Tab-separated table of C-alpha atoms (C1' of nucleotides) in Angstrom:
chain	number	residue	atom	x	y	z
A	13	MET	CA	-0.747	2.501	-26.680
A	14	ALA	CA	-4.135	3.994	-26.113
A	15	ARG	CA	-5.357	5.461	-22.874
A	16	GLU	CA	-3.597	4.353	-19.764
A	17	ARG	CA	-4.679	7.023	-17.334
A	18	LYS	CA	-6.909	5.269	-14.851
A	19	ILE	CA	-7.746	8.404	-12.886
A	20	ASP	CA	-10.370	9.025	-15.579
A	21	MET	CA	-12.160	5.878	-14.523
A	22	VAL	CA	-12.007	6.816	-10.870
A	23	ILE	CA	-13.603	10.132	-11.742
A	24	LEU	CA	-16.265	8.526	-13.939
A	25	GLY	CA	-16.994	5.966	-11.244
A	26	LEU	CA	-17.516	8.680	-8.667
A	27	LEU	CA	-19.546	10.928	-10.957
A	28	ASN	CA	-21.737	7.991	-11.916
A	29	HIS	CA	-23.025	8.138	-8.375
A	30	GLU	CA	-23.325	11.891	-7.865
A	31	ASP	CA	-22.219	15.235	-9.268
A	32	LEU	CA	-19.017	16.473	-7.708
A	33	THR	CA	-16.429	19.247	-7.813
A	34	GLY	CA	-12.759	18.491	-8.357
A	35	TYR	CA	-12.193	19.143	-4.709
A	36	ASP	CA	-14.920	16.705	-3.720
A	37	ILE	CA	-13.423	14.084	-6.006
A	38	LYS	CA	-10.107	14.443	-4.239
A	39	LYS	CA	-11.783	13.965	-0.881
A	40	ARG	CA	-13.575	10.832	-2.032
A	41	ILE	CA	-10.331	9.364	-3.346
A	42	ASP	CA	-8.619	10.107	-0.054
A	43	GLY	CA	-11.216	7.939	1.680
A	44	ALA	CA	-11.585	4.192	1.261
A	45	ILE	CA	-10.354	4.310	-2.340
A	46	SER	CA	-6.899	5.442	-1.215
A	47	PHE	CA	-6.205	1.897	-0.029
A	48	PHE	CA	-5.943	0.756	-3.620
A	49	TRP	CA	-5.702	3.923	-5.697
A	50	LYS	CA	-4.351	7.436	-5.283
A	51	GLY	CA	-5.040	10.820	-6.822
A	52	SER	CA	-3.809	14.391	-6.508
A	53	PHE	CA	-5.049	17.805	-7.592
A	54	GLY	CA	-2.344	18.013	-10.198
A	55	ASN	CA	-3.778	14.816	-11.520
A	56	ILE	CA	-7.482	15.390	-11.165
A	57	TYR	CA	-7.974	18.889	-12.541
A	58	PRO	CA	-6.186	18.292	-15.847
A	59	ALA	CA	-8.097	15.015	-16.221
A	60	LEU	CA	-11.395	16.826	-15.704
A	61	LYS	CA	-10.499	19.298	-18.430
A	62	ASP	CA	-9.545	16.528	-20.863
A	63	MET	CA	-12.618	14.517	-20.109
A	64	GLU	CA	-14.857	17.474	-20.667
A	65	ASN	CA	-13.245	17.992	-24.089
A	66	GLN	CA	-13.863	14.335	-24.832
A	67	GLY	CA	-17.504	14.718	-23.883
A	68	LEU	CA	-17.345	12.202	-21.049
A	69	ILE	CA	-18.452	14.791	-18.508
A	70	THR	CA	-20.044	18.239	-18.513
A	71	LYS	CA	-19.327	21.124	-16.204
A	72	ARG	CA	-21.751	23.353	-14.368
A	73	GLU	CA	-20.503	26.563	-12.923
A	74	LEU	CA	-22.474	27.770	-9.966
A	75	ALA	CA	-21.810	30.945	-8.100
A	76	VAL	CA	-21.990	29.978	-4.458
A	77	GLY	CA	-21.786	33.155	-2.413
A	78	GLY	CA	-19.812	35.094	-4.968
A	79	ARG	CA	-17.403	32.225	-5.482
A	80	ASP	CA	-17.128	29.971	-8.507
A	81	LYS	CA	-17.811	26.351	-7.825
A	82	ILE	CA	-17.514	23.900	-10.693
A	83	THR	CA	-19.560	20.768	-10.502
A	84	TYR	CA	-19.087	17.926	-12.957
A	85	HIS	CA	-21.746	15.617	-14.304
A	86	ILE	CA	-21.271	12.346	-16.168
A	87	THR	CA	-22.669	12.121	-19.720
A	88	LYS	CA	-24.091	9.138	-21.562
A	89	SER	CA	-20.802	8.800	-23.339
A	90	GLY	CA	-19.070	8.854	-19.964
A	91	LYS	CA	-21.313	6.110	-18.634
A	92	ALA	CA	-20.553	4.042	-21.701
A	93	ALA	CA	-16.807	4.547	-21.213
A	94	LEU	CA	-17.128	3.443	-17.595
A	95	LYS	CA	-18.945	0.267	-18.628
A	96	ASP	CA	-16.420	-0.434	-21.362
A	97	TRP	CA	-13.670	-0.237	-18.815
A	98	LEU	CA	-15.481	-2.490	-16.351
A	99	ARG	CA	-15.933	-5.083	-19.066
A	100	GLU	CA	-12.310	-5.027	-20.160
A	101	GLU	CA	-10.611	-8.111	-18.809
A	102	GLN	CA	-7.081	-6.800	-18.932
A	103	VAL	CA	-6.151	-5.291	-15.593
A	104	SER	CA	-3.000	-4.029	-13.969
A	105	ASN	CA	-2.633	-5.016	-10.332
A	106	GLU	CA	0.589	-3.807	-8.848
A	107	LEU	CA	2.247	-3.974	-5.505
A	108	LYS	CA	5.164	-1.669	-4.778
A	109	TYR	CA	6.195	-2.512	-1.255
A	110	GLU	CA	9.442	-0.919	-0.217
A	111	THR	CA	9.267	-2.839	3.044
A	112	LEU	CA	9.569	-6.129	1.181
A	113	LEU	CA	12.333	-4.745	-0.960
A	114	LYS	CA	14.259	-3.801	2.147
A	115	LEU	CA	13.613	-7.143	3.733
A	116	PHE	CA	14.776	-8.941	0.622
A	117	PHE	CA	18.120	-7.156	0.824
A	118	SER	CA	18.399	-7.191	4.592
A	119	GLY	CA	21.350	-9.557	4.542
A	120	ALA	CA	23.407	-6.396	4.070
A	121	ASP	CA	22.725	-5.210	7.613
A	122	SER	CA	21.969	-6.495	11.101
A	123	ARG	CA	18.835	-8.269	12.244
A	124	GLU	CA	17.969	-5.311	14.442
A	125	VAL	CA	17.541	-3.204	11.339
A	126	SER	CA	15.329	-5.822	9.683
A	127	LEU	CA	13.233	-6.122	12.801
A	128	ARG	CA	12.799	-2.394	13.020
A	129	ASN	CA	11.620	-2.291	9.412
A	130	ILE	CA	9.061	-4.988	10.078
A	131	GLU	CA	7.856	-3.128	13.151
A	132	VAL	CA	7.433	0.090	11.201
A	133	PHE	CA	5.382	-1.804	8.646
A	134	GLU	CA	3.344	-3.512	11.343
A	135	GLU	CA	2.519	-0.213	13.030
A	136	GLN	CA	1.303	1.273	9.766
A	137	ILE	CA	-0.823	-1.767	8.988
A	138	LYS	CA	-2.370	-1.739	12.448
A	139	LYS	CA	-3.299	1.889	12.024
A	140	ASP	CA	-4.791	1.291	8.594
A	141	LEU	CA	-6.636	-1.784	9.782
A	142	LYS	CA	-8.255	0.203	12.550
A	143	LEU	CA	-9.488	2.688	9.963
A	144	LEU	CA	-10.790	-0.092	7.723
A	145	LYS	CA	-12.695	-1.522	10.646
A	146	THR	CA	-14.422	1.767	11.302
A	147	TYR	CA	-15.478	1.779	7.655
A	148	SER	CA	-16.769	-1.732	8.113
A	149	GLU	CA	-18.760	-0.813	11.215
A	150	THR	CA	-20.309	2.179	9.509
A	151	LEU	CA	-21.303	-0.064	6.638
A	152	GLU	CA	-23.034	-2.562	8.886
A	153	LYS	CA	-25.402	0.127	10.085
A	154	ALA	CA	-26.042	1.483	6.583
A	155	PRO	CA	-28.843	0.331	4.262
A	156	ASP	CA	-28.234	-2.634	1.996
A	157	THR	CA	-27.909	-1.056	-1.429
A	158	GLU	CA	-26.200	-2.511	-4.464
A	159	ASP	CA	-23.369	0.018	-4.175
A	160	HIS	CA	-22.840	-1.006	-0.574
A	161	VAL	CA	-22.208	-4.603	-1.558
A	162	TYR	CA	-19.235	-3.496	-3.623
A	163	TYR	CA	-17.960	-1.003	-1.123
A	164	SER	CA	-18.222	-3.661	1.526
A	165	LEU	CA	-16.278	-6.157	-0.578
A	166	THR	CA	-13.389	-3.787	-1.107
A	167	VAL	CA	-13.277	-2.996	2.591
A	168	SER	CA	-13.286	-6.666	3.497
A	169	PHE	CA	-10.499	-7.237	0.997
A	170	GLY	CA	-8.460	-4.709	2.915
A	171	ILE	CA	-9.296	-6.138	6.306
A	172	GLU	CA	-8.527	-9.697	5.352
A	173	THR	CA	-5.257	-8.968	3.622
A	174	TYR	CA	-4.114	-6.645	6.385
A	175	GLU	CA	-4.863	-9.320	8.933
A	176	ALA	CA	-2.761	-11.711	6.890
A	177	TYR	CA	0.015	-9.107	6.886
A	178	LEU	CA	-0.095	-8.915	10.662
A	179	LYS	CA	0.103	-12.674	11.008
A	180	TRP	CA	3.103	-12.637	8.727
A	181	CYS	CA	4.702	-9.846	10.764
A	182	ALA	CA	4.418	-11.911	13.922
A	183	LYS	CA	5.951	-14.903	12.189
A	184	ALA	CA	8.725	-12.815	10.661
A	185	LYS	CA	9.627	-11.232	13.977
A	186	LYS	CA	9.748	-14.639	15.597
A	187	MET	CA	11.898	-15.977	12.813
A	188	LEU	CA	14.328	-13.110	13.205
A	189	GLY	CA	14.620	-13.799	16.889
A	190	LYS	CA	12.404	-11.164	18.402
A	191	ARG	CA	11.438	-12.230	21.852
A	192	VAL	CA	7.863	-11.224	22.443
A	193	MET	CA	7.713	-10.368	26.132
A	194	GLU	CA	4.949	-7.803	25.936
A	195	ILE	CA	1.497	-8.845	26.999
A	196	ASP	CA	-0.577	-8.666	23.848
A	197	GLU	CA	-2.699	-5.600	23.861
A	198	THR	CA	-6.144	-6.258	22.543
A	199	GLU	CA	-7.071	-3.539	20.138
A	200	SER	CA	-10.118	-2.328	22.067
B	17	MET	CA	12.908	16.326	-2.781
B	18	ALA	CA	16.097	14.330	-2.881
B	19	ARG	CA	16.467	10.912	-4.395
B	20	GLU	CA	13.295	9.019	-5.040
B	21	ARG	CA	14.452	6.484	-7.554
B	22	LYS	CA	14.314	3.159	-5.767
B	23	ILE	CA	15.681	1.159	-8.678
B	24	ASP	CA	19.106	2.256	-7.448
B	25	MET	CA	18.559	0.357	-4.235
B	26	VAL	CA	17.402	-2.732	-6.075
B	27	ILE	CA	20.591	-2.634	-8.099
B	28	LEU	CA	22.765	-2.054	-5.051
B	29	GLY	CA	21.024	-4.838	-3.212
B	30	LEU	CA	21.672	-7.249	-6.041
B	31	LEU	CA	25.258	-6.150	-6.589
B	32	ASN	CA	25.926	-6.475	-2.884
B	33	HIS	CA	25.559	-10.186	-3.393
B	34	GLU	CA	27.384	-10.651	-6.699
B	35	ASP	CA	28.704	-8.771	-9.706
B	36	LEU	CA	26.169	-8.550	-12.515
B	37	THR	CA	25.552	-7.115	-15.960
B	38	GLY	CA	22.563	-4.887	-16.660
B	39	TYR	CA	20.945	-7.797	-18.399
B	40	ASP	CA	21.470	-10.053	-15.401
B	41	ILE	CA	19.988	-7.429	-13.121
B	42	LYS	CA	16.870	-7.355	-15.243
B	43	LYS	CA	16.570	-11.122	-15.008
B	44	ARG	CA	16.933	-11.089	-11.243
B	45	ILE	CA	14.245	-8.433	-10.931
B	46	ASP	CA	11.941	-10.470	-13.148
B	47	GLY	CA	12.214	-13.325	-10.647
B	48	ALA	CA	10.887	-13.263	-7.096
B	49	ILE	CA	11.438	-9.515	-6.760
B	50	SER	CA	8.834	-8.787	-9.441
B	51	PHE	CA	6.106	-9.630	-6.925
B	52	PHE	CA	6.830	-6.399	-5.093
B	53	TRP	CA	9.005	-4.348	-7.427
B	54	LYS	CA	9.476	-3.931	-11.166
B	55	GLY	CA	12.258	-2.796	-13.459
B	56	SER	CA	12.863	-2.329	-17.177
B	57	PHE	CA	15.922	-1.876	-19.368
B	58	GLY	CA	14.975	1.730	-19.990
B	59	ASN	CA	15.087	2.090	-16.265
B	60	ILE	CA	18.101	0.015	-15.353
B	61	TYR	CA	20.747	1.102	-17.870
B	62	PRO	CA	20.434	4.844	-17.202
B	63	ALA	CA	20.485	4.128	-13.454
B	64	LEU	CA	23.703	2.144	-13.842
B	65	LYS	CA	25.326	5.045	-15.665
B	66	ASP	CA	24.243	7.541	-12.984
B	67	MET	CA	25.356	5.323	-10.174
B	68	GLU	CA	28.747	4.833	-11.702
B	69	ASN	CA	29.140	8.610	-11.922
B	70	GLN	CA	28.159	8.842	-8.279
B	71	GLY	CA	30.776	6.283	-7.370
B	72	LEU	CA	28.298	3.787	-5.975
B	73	ILE	CA	29.347	1.123	-8.445
B	74	THR	CA	32.237	0.466	-10.816
B	75	LYS	CA	32.107	-1.102	-14.232
B	76	ARG	CA	34.310	-3.810	-15.677
B	77	GLU	CA	34.275	-4.348	-19.378
B	78	LEU	CA	35.172	-7.857	-20.372
B	79	ALA	CA	35.426	-9.089	-23.917
B	80	VAL	CA	33.595	-12.403	-23.925
B	81	GLY	CA	34.134	-14.015	-27.287
B	82	GLY	CA	34.562	-10.761	-29.154
B	83	ARG	CA	31.557	-9.239	-27.481
B	84	ASP	CA	31.492	-6.508	-24.869
B	85	LYS	CA	30.010	-7.535	-21.590
B	86	ILE	CA	29.793	-4.955	-18.853
B	87	THR	CA	29.792	-6.212	-15.309
B	88	TYR	CA	29.084	-3.937	-12.373
B	89	HIS	CA	30.581	-4.118	-8.936
B	90	ILE	CA	29.416	-2.367	-5.774
B	91	THR	CA	31.845	0.047	-4.079
B	92	LYS	CA	32.266	0.875	-0.393
B	93	SER	CA	30.272	4.008	-0.990
B	94	GLY	CA	27.574	1.879	-2.622
B	95	LYS	CA	27.438	-0.447	0.357
B	96	ALA	CA	27.114	2.538	2.656
B	97	ALA	CA	24.253	3.921	0.552
B	98	LEU	CA	22.500	0.571	0.714
B	99	LYS	CA	22.799	0.493	4.507
B	100	ASP	CA	21.610	4.065	4.800
B	101	TRP	CA	18.535	3.185	2.846
B	102	LEU	CA	17.857	0.062	4.917
B	103	ARG	CA	18.053	2.131	8.093
B	104	GLU	CA	15.712	4.831	6.843
B	105	GLU	CA	12.360	4.358	8.493
B	106	GLN	CA	10.303	6.205	5.956
B	107	VAL	CA	8.950	3.786	3.380
B	108	SER	CA	6.451	3.922	0.571
B	109	ASN	CA	4.216	0.880	0.335
B	110	GLU	CA	1.687	1.153	-2.425
B	111	LEU	CA	-1.033	-0.997	-3.797
B	112	LYS	CA	-2.523	-0.154	-7.175
B	113	TYR	CA	-5.147	-2.782	-7.764
B	114	GLU	CA	-7.337	-2.076	-10.738
B	115	THR	CA	-9.443	-5.097	-9.838
B	116	LEU	CA	-10.487	-3.434	-6.592
B	117	LEU	CA	-11.103	-0.173	-8.379
B	118	LYS	CA	-13.430	-1.942	-10.793
B	119	LEU	CA	-15.165	-3.759	-8.013
B	120	PHE	CA	-15.663	-0.534	-6.096
B	121	PHE	CA	-17.490	0.958	-9.068
B	122	SER	CA	-19.243	-2.210	-10.138
B	123	GLY	CA	-22.640	-0.844	-9.268
B	124	ALA	CA	-22.542	0.686	-12.750
B	125	ASP	CA	-22.876	-2.707	-14.432
B	126	SER	CA	-24.323	-6.173	-13.894
B	127	ARG	CA	-23.208	-8.736	-11.345
B	128	GLU	CA	-22.004	-10.976	-14.162
B	129	VAL	CA	-19.389	-8.379	-15.024
B	130	SER	CA	-18.270	-8.086	-11.409
B	131	LEU	CA	-18.056	-11.837	-11.096
B	132	ARG	CA	-16.009	-12.098	-14.230
B	133	ASN	CA	-13.576	-9.508	-12.917
B	134	ILE	CA	-13.155	-11.421	-9.694
B	135	GLU	CA	-12.576	-14.622	-11.631
B	136	VAL	CA	-9.907	-13.006	-13.774
B	137	PHE	CA	-8.189	-11.811	-10.622
B	138	GLU	CA	-8.517	-15.219	-8.997
B	139	GLU	CA	-6.962	-16.973	-11.984
B	140	GLN	CA	-3.988	-14.643	-11.944
B	141	ILE	CA	-3.477	-15.099	-8.229
B	142	LYS	CA	-3.666	-18.883	-8.525
B	143	LYS	CA	-1.022	-18.811	-11.218
B	144	ASP	CA	1.241	-16.542	-9.205
B	145	LEU	CA	0.710	-18.577	-6.068
B	146	LYS	CA	1.809	-21.703	-7.877
B	147	LEU	CA	5.008	-19.942	-8.877
B	148	LEU	CA	5.611	-18.715	-5.346
B	149	LYS	CA	5.214	-22.250	-4.062
B	150	THR	CA	7.875	-23.529	-6.421
B	151	TYR	CA	10.187	-20.829	-5.051
B	152	SER	CA	9.329	-21.983	-1.568
B	153	GLU	CA	10.040	-25.627	-2.368
B	154	THR	CA	13.373	-24.761	-3.930
B	155	LEU	CA	14.235	-22.822	-0.796
B	156	GLU	CA	13.464	-25.716	1.497
B	157	LYS	CA	16.111	-27.788	-0.204
B	158	ALA	CA	18.688	-24.995	-0.219
B	159	PRO	CA	21.227	-24.345	2.526
B	160	ASP	CA	20.262	-22.179	5.474
B	161	THR	CA	22.157	-18.955	4.848
B	162	GLU	CA	21.368	-15.532	6.226
B	163	ASP	CA	20.262	-14.322	2.793
B	164	HIS	CA	17.900	-17.278	2.544
B	165	VAL	CA	16.080	-16.227	5.681
B	166	TYR	CA	15.142	-12.950	4.037
B	167	TYR	CA	14.331	-14.438	0.682
B	168	SER	CA	12.185	-16.993	2.431
B	169	LEU	CA	10.329	-14.309	4.368
B	170	THR	CA	9.436	-12.361	1.252
B	171	VAL	CA	8.220	-15.532	-0.446
B	172	SER	CA	6.111	-16.458	2.539
B	173	PHE	CA	4.679	-12.947	2.565
B	174	GLY	CA	3.520	-13.570	-0.977
B	175	ILE	CA	2.116	-16.992	-0.264
B	176	GLU	CA	0.195	-15.911	2.789
B	177	THR	CA	-1.293	-12.799	1.270
B	178	TYR	CA	-2.201	-14.583	-1.939
B	179	GLU	CA	-3.936	-17.280	0.045
B	180	ALA	CA	-5.875	-14.555	1.827
B	181	TYR	CA	-6.792	-13.128	-1.590
B	182	LEU	CA	-8.142	-16.491	-2.694
B	183	LYS	CA	-10.247	-16.825	0.422
B	184	TRP	CA	-11.621	-13.387	-0.229
B	185	CYS	CA	-12.361	-14.312	-3.851
B	186	ALA	CA	-14.416	-17.285	-2.734
B	187	LYS	CA	-16.350	-15.135	-0.292
B	188	ALA	CA	-16.871	-12.393	-2.845
B	189	LYS	CA	-18.174	-14.806	-5.455
B	190	LYS	CA	-20.558	-16.289	-2.945
B	191	MET	CA	-21.732	-12.856	-1.908
B	192	LEU	CA	-22.421	-11.926	-5.505
B	193	GLY	CA	-24.496	-15.037	-5.967
B	194	LYS	CA	-22.125	-17.315	-7.788
B	195	ARG	CA	-23.344	-20.835	-7.433
B	196	VAL	CA	-20.319	-23.059	-7.063
B	197	MET	CA	-21.324	-26.272	-8.810
B	198	GLU	CA	-17.905	-27.308	-9.962
B	199	ILE	CA	-16.132	-29.959	-7.968
B	200	ASP	CA	-13.131	-28.204	-6.533
B	201	GLU	CA	-10.074	-29.160	-8.462
B	202	THR	CA	-7.141	-29.737	-6.183
B	203	GLU	CA	-4.172	-27.909	-7.556
B	204	SER	CA	-1.995	-30.979	-7.894
C	6	DA	C1'	19.829	-21.315	-41.586
C	7	DT	C1'	16.949	-19.635	-38.304
C	8	DC	C1'	15.182	-18.457	-33.942
C	9	DA	C1'	15.482	-17.708	-29.126
C	10	DG	C1'	18.069	-15.618	-25.951
C	11	DC	C1'	22.074	-12.641	-24.702
C	12	DA	C1'	23.427	-7.877	-24.376
C	13	DT	C1'	23.404	-2.731	-24.412
C	14	DG	C1'	21.507	1.101	-25.012
C	15	DT	C1'	18.372	5.566	-26.653
C	16	DA	C1'	14.108	8.348	-27.481
C	17	DA	C1'	9.497	9.721	-26.969
C	18	DG	C1'	5.906	10.138	-24.481
C	19	DG	C1'	2.868	9.609	-20.560
C	20	DC	C1'	1.737	9.937	-16.028
C	21	DG	C1'	2.147	11.453	-11.551
C	22	DT	C1'	3.941	14.106	-7.533
C	23	DT	C1'	5.198	18.291	-5.338
C	24	DA	C1'	5.355	22.837	-4.891
C	25	DC	C1'	3.585	27.034	-5.994
C	26	DA	C1'	-0.085	30.609	-6.546
C	27	DT	C1'	-4.373	32.615	-5.289
C	28	DG	C1'	-8.291	33.727	-2.845
C	29	DA	C1'	-12.871	32.902	-0.283
C	30	DT	C1'	-15.296	31.192	3.689
C	31	DT	C1'	-16.176	29.421	8.206
C	32	DC	C1'	-15.415	28.667	12.849
C	33	DA	C1'	-13.280	29.531	17.250
D	19	DT	C1'	-8.306	37.922	13.764
D	20	DG	C1'	-6.283	33.939	12.583
D	21	DA	C1'	-6.309	29.187	11.222
D	22	DA	C1'	-8.316	25.527	8.866
D	23	DT	C1'	-10.719	24.202	5.133
D	24	DC	C1'	-12.853	25.070	0.735
D	25	DA	C1'	-11.698	25.600	-4.068
D	26	DT	C1'	-9.213	25.795	-8.578
D	27	DG	C1'	-5.674	25.549	-11.002
D	28	DT	C1'	-0.391	25.652	-13.182
D	29	DA	C1'	4.565	24.485	-13.655
D	30	DA	C1'	8.574	21.898	-13.024
D	31	DC	C1'	10.390	17.984	-12.539
D	32	DG	C1'	11.120	13.071	-12.058
D	33	DC	C1'	10.398	8.525	-13.056
D	34	DC	C1'	8.954	4.790	-15.751
D	35	DT	C1'	7.150	2.281	-19.833
D	36	DT	C1'	7.264	1.217	-24.525
D	37	DA	C1'	9.175	1.029	-28.629
D	38	DC	C1'	12.991	1.251	-31.326
D	39	DA	C1'	17.807	0.125	-32.850
D	40	DT	C1'	21.571	-3.023	-33.159
D	41	DG	C1'	24.205	-7.046	-33.230
D	42	DC	C1'	26.183	-11.469	-31.308
D	43	DT	C1'	25.818	-16.365	-29.800
D	44	DG	C1'	24.186	-20.954	-29.263
D	45	DA	C1'	21.097	-24.519	-30.121
D	46	DT	C1'	18.184	-27.170	-33.323
DNA sequence: ATCAGCATGTAAGGCGTTACATGATTCA
DNA sequence: TGAATCATGTAACGCCTTACATGCTGAT
């Protein structure tokens, strides 16, 4: 059965770049990473404890203004574990889209309901796409480091697939009989 | 907190169309649905028991050649629950792509490793896309029912996003310096 | 006869979310 | 002074996966 908990790898990946506190790790995950992976405190803190016991990371307690702040640092063993994971070919890529599930079973209700569900999805995607594009713009102005190449690729994955989603939404709405009378608003 | 278990809705959705055994339900889920939702026996059978207790479905035991076969049937209350769910606007759409996670942290290893990971992803997507296209072809020959519209839309969602993935793969490989010397094989 | 598929379940364990609990600091 | 954010955790609970357990049927 072995280790399945991927949050460890997220943590190692982040710590490989810089030392961080659990709180910082959470913030990083809530950024661009959240588009393809999630994490919570109840997830992260126990993982940090385990990983320290395994010798993958070390902790450094610093008293910052009378308060404890715990910063984690990746060890050699941790770096090795990260590489091992990167070189493993077996991956789990999973989509759990409730919108598609609903659409699949939409024969049970009216077309208005299906259309509304597609619109809800579309609105969310538009919002997310806007965010991805700000990431992309920030990246264009940033220096060309090796890490940036990878960051940039994941962002462009998001942008391209989300644009495909939007195209599909338009087609789906048309197919379900939505008359598009609105003038298309360019997303300025 | 309320009900979170979406497998119930998958089951209701399927039973809304026809009576099925637990085993049949699993097979249906392993078909086109598996692209956006998963289910297992350890998941399905307990759900069926719960849902029967809740009055959402009823069971019919039939002795088929000396063997017990349990077929489930959706009730009025079950149909209402299905509609309620369809009309709920709050949805959870989640992507958990380990490939992207690896790519994001690929600065920790060589470009060869990143390229290999993209290739593994690409191969999987090509395989899945082929399957989706057979679904699509089957659909084209099938009668134009209301249910088919929705089935068709979910399949086309898959095809279009997977094609976007493949485009991205090509771009990513190029960006990471993969020289494409192979003559492109048309997927006949 | 044997093997794949049909058919129904249970049990253990893992993983994750949410809510709870606590308290310091910073900024308006 | 009050709210937001920083910061670290724990506990309960829920859901799912995997493996196990069992036995029949149909095809080769």
